Tab-separated table of C-alpha atoms in Angstrom:
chain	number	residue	atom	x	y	z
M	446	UNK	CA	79.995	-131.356	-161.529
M	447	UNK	CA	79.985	-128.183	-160.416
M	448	UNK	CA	76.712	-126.535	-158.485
M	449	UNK	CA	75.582	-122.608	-159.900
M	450	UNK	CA	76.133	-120.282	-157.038
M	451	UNK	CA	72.852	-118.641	-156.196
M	452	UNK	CA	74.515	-115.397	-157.881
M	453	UNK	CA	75.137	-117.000	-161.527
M	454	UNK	CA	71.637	-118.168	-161.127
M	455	UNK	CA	70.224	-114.814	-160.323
M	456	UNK	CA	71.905	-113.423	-163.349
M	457	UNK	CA	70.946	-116.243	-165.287
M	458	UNK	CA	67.044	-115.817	-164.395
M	459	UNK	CA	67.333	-111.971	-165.087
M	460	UNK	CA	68.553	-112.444	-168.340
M	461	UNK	CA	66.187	-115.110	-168.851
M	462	UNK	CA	63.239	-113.018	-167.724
M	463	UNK	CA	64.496	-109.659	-169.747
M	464	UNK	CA	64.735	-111.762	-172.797
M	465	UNK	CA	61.654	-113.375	-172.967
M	466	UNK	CA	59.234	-110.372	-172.062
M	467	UNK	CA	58.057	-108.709	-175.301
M	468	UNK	CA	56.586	-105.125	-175.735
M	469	UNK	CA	52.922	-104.767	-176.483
M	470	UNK	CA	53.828	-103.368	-179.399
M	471	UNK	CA	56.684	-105.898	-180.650
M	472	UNK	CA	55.902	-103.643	-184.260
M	473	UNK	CA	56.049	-106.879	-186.892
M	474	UNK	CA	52.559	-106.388	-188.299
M	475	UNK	CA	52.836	-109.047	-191.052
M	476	UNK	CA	50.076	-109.048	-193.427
M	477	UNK	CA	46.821	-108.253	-191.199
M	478	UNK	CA	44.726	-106.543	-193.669
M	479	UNK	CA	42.135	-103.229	-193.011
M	480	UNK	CA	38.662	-104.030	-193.929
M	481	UNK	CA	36.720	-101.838	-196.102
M	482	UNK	CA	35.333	-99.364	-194.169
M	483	UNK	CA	31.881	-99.140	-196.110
M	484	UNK	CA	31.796	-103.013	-196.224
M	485	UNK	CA	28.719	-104.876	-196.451
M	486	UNK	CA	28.973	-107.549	-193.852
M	487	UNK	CA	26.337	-110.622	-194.186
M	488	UNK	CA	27.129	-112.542	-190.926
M	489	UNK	CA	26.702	-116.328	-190.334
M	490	UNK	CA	24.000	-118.170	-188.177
M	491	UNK	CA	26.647	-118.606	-185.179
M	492	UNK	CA	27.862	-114.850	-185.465
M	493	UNK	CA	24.518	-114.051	-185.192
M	494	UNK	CA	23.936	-116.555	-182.378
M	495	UNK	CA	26.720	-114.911	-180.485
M	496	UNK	CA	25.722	-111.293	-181.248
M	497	UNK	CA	22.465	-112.415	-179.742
M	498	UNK	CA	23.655	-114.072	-176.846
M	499	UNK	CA	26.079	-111.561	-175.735
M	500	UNK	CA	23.160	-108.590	-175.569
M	501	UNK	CA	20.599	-111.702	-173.879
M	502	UNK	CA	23.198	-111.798	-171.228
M	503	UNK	CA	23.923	-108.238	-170.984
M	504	UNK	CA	19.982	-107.083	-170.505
M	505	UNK	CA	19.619	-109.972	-168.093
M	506	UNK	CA	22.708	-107.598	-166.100
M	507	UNK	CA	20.629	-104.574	-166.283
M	508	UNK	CA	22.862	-103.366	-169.369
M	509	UNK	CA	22.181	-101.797	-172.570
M	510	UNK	CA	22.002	-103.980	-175.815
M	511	UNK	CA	24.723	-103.358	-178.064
M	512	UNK	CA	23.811	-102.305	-181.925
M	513	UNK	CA	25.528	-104.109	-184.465
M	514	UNK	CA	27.793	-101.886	-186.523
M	515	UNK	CA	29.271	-103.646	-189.626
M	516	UNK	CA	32.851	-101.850	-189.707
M	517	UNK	CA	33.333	-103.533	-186.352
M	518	UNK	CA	32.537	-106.986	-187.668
M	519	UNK	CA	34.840	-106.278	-191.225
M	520	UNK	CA	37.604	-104.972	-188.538
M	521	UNK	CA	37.133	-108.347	-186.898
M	522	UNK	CA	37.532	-110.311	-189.409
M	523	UNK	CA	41.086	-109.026	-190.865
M	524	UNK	CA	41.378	-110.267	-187.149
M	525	UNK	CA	40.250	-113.969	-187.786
M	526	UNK	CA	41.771	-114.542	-191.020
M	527	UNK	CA	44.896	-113.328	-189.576
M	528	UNK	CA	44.585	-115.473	-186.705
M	529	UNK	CA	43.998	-118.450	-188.973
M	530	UNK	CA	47.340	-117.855	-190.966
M	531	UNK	CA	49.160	-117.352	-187.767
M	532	UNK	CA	47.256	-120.598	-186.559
M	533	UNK	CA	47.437	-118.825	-182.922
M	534	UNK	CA	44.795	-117.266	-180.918
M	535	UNK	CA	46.097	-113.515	-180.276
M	536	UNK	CA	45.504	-110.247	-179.452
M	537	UNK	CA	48.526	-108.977	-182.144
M	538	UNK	CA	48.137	-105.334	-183.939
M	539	UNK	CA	44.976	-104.397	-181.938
M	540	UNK	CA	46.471	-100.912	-181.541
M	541	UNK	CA	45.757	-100.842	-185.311
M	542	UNK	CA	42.339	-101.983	-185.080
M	543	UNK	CA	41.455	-99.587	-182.376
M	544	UNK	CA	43.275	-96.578	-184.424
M	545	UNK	CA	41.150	-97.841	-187.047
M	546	UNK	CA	38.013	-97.802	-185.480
M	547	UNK	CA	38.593	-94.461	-183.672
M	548	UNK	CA	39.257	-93.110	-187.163
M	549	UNK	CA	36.481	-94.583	-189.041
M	550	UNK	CA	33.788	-95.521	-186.493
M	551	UNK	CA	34.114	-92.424	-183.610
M	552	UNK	CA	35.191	-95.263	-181.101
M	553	UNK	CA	36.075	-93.235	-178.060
M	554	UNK	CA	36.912	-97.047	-176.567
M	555	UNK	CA	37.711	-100.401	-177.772
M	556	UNK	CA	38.133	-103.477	-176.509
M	557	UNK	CA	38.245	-107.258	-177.590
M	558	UNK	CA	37.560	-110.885	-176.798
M	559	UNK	CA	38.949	-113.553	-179.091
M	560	UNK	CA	38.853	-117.115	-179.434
M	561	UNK	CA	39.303	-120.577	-181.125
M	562	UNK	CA	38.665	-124.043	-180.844
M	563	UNK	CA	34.448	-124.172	-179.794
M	564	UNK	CA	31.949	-125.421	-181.947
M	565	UNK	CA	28.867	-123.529	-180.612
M	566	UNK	CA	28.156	-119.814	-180.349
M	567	UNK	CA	26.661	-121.049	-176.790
M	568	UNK	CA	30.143	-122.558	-176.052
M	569	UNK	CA	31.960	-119.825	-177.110
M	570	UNK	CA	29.723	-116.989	-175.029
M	571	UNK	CA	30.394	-119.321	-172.203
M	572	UNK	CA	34.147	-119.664	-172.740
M	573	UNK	CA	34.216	-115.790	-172.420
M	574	UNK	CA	32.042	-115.785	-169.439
M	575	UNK	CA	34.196	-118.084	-167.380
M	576	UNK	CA	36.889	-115.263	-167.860
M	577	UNK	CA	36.926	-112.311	-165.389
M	578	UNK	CA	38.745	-110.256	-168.379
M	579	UNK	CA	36.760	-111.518	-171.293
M	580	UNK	CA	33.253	-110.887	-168.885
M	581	UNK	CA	34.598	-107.402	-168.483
M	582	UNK	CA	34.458	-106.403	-171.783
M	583	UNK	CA	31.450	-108.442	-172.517
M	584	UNK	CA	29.936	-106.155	-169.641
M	585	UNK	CA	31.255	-102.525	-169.980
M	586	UNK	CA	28.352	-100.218	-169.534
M	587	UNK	CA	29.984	-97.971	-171.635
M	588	UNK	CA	30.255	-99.848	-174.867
M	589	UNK	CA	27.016	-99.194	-177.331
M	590	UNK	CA	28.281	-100.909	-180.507
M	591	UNK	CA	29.679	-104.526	-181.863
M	592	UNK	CA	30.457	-106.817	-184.149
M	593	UNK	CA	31.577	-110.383	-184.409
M	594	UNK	CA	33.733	-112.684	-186.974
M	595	UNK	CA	33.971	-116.604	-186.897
M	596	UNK	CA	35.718	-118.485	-189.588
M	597	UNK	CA	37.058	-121.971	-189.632
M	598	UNK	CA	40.848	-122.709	-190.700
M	599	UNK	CA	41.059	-125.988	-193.235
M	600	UNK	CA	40.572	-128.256	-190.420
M	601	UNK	CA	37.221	-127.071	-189.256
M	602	UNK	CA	38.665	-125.135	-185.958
M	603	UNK	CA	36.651	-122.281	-185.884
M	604	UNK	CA	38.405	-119.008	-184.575
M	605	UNK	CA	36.312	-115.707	-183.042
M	606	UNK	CA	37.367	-112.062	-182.262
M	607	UNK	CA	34.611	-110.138	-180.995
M	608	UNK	CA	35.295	-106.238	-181.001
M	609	UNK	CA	33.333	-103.743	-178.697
M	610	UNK	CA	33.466	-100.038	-179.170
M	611	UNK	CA	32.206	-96.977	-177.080
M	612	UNK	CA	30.695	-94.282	-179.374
């Protein structure tokens, strides 16, 4: 058998590596619906556990609470549900949800943390914690507003995407 000569293998790891990389806008936005903007949003005991947690933790920094802003949460959840049908964890379209949100909620910023898999609103805040880039959205100074969703897929895996906007 033959041995690849370290210049077939470069080639072959360049193509490799051109191949696989994807755009962050790859523009297949399958069926990831808007909310309602004038929603009314009624939000469970572990969103609300979370939504609490997350301004605990940011006072105990020395940062503003955020307000709760119900567009944000009905953004959030086109998020979850379409994170349960893709049955991945993703940041996918959130160019859409930030357009949307600039649009509809005068979000100069936006930002996101998502998740799946915890059972616990304490678990989940933690999870997110634990990560320098999830912490740094968690602790902007500039954000003022939020909202959470959490929904469970038909095995009981709950999935998160928590949105933060600067107004």
């Amino acid at each position: 058998m033959k041995s690849i000569t370290p210049k077939l293998l470069s080639i072959l790891l360049f193509t490799v590596f051109l191949f696989s990389c994807s755009q962050e806008d790859d523009g297949i936005y399958f069926n990831e619906s808007s909310e309602t903007i004038n929603t009314t949003v009624t939000y469970s005991e572990i969103e609300t556990e979370i939504l609490t947690l997350v301004n605990e933790y940011r006072e105990s920094k020395g940062l503003s609470s955020l307000i709760t802003l119900n567009i944000i949460s009905g953004v959030a959840d086109g998020h979850t549900n379409y994170m349960i049908t893709t049955g991945q964890v993703n940041h996918d379209n959130f160019n859409l949800r930030a357009q949307n949100l600039i649009d509809n909620a005068a979000a100069k910023s936006v930002s996101e943390n998502v998740a799946y898999g915890y059972s616990t609103a304490q678990g989940v805040v933690n999870g997110w914690l634990n990560s320098d880039e999830h912490r740094k959205a968690i602790e902007d100074p500039k954000n003022t507003h939020f909202g959470i969703s959490t929904e469970s897929n038909s095995a009981g895996r709950n999935y998160f995407t928590q949105i933060f906007i600067q107004k």
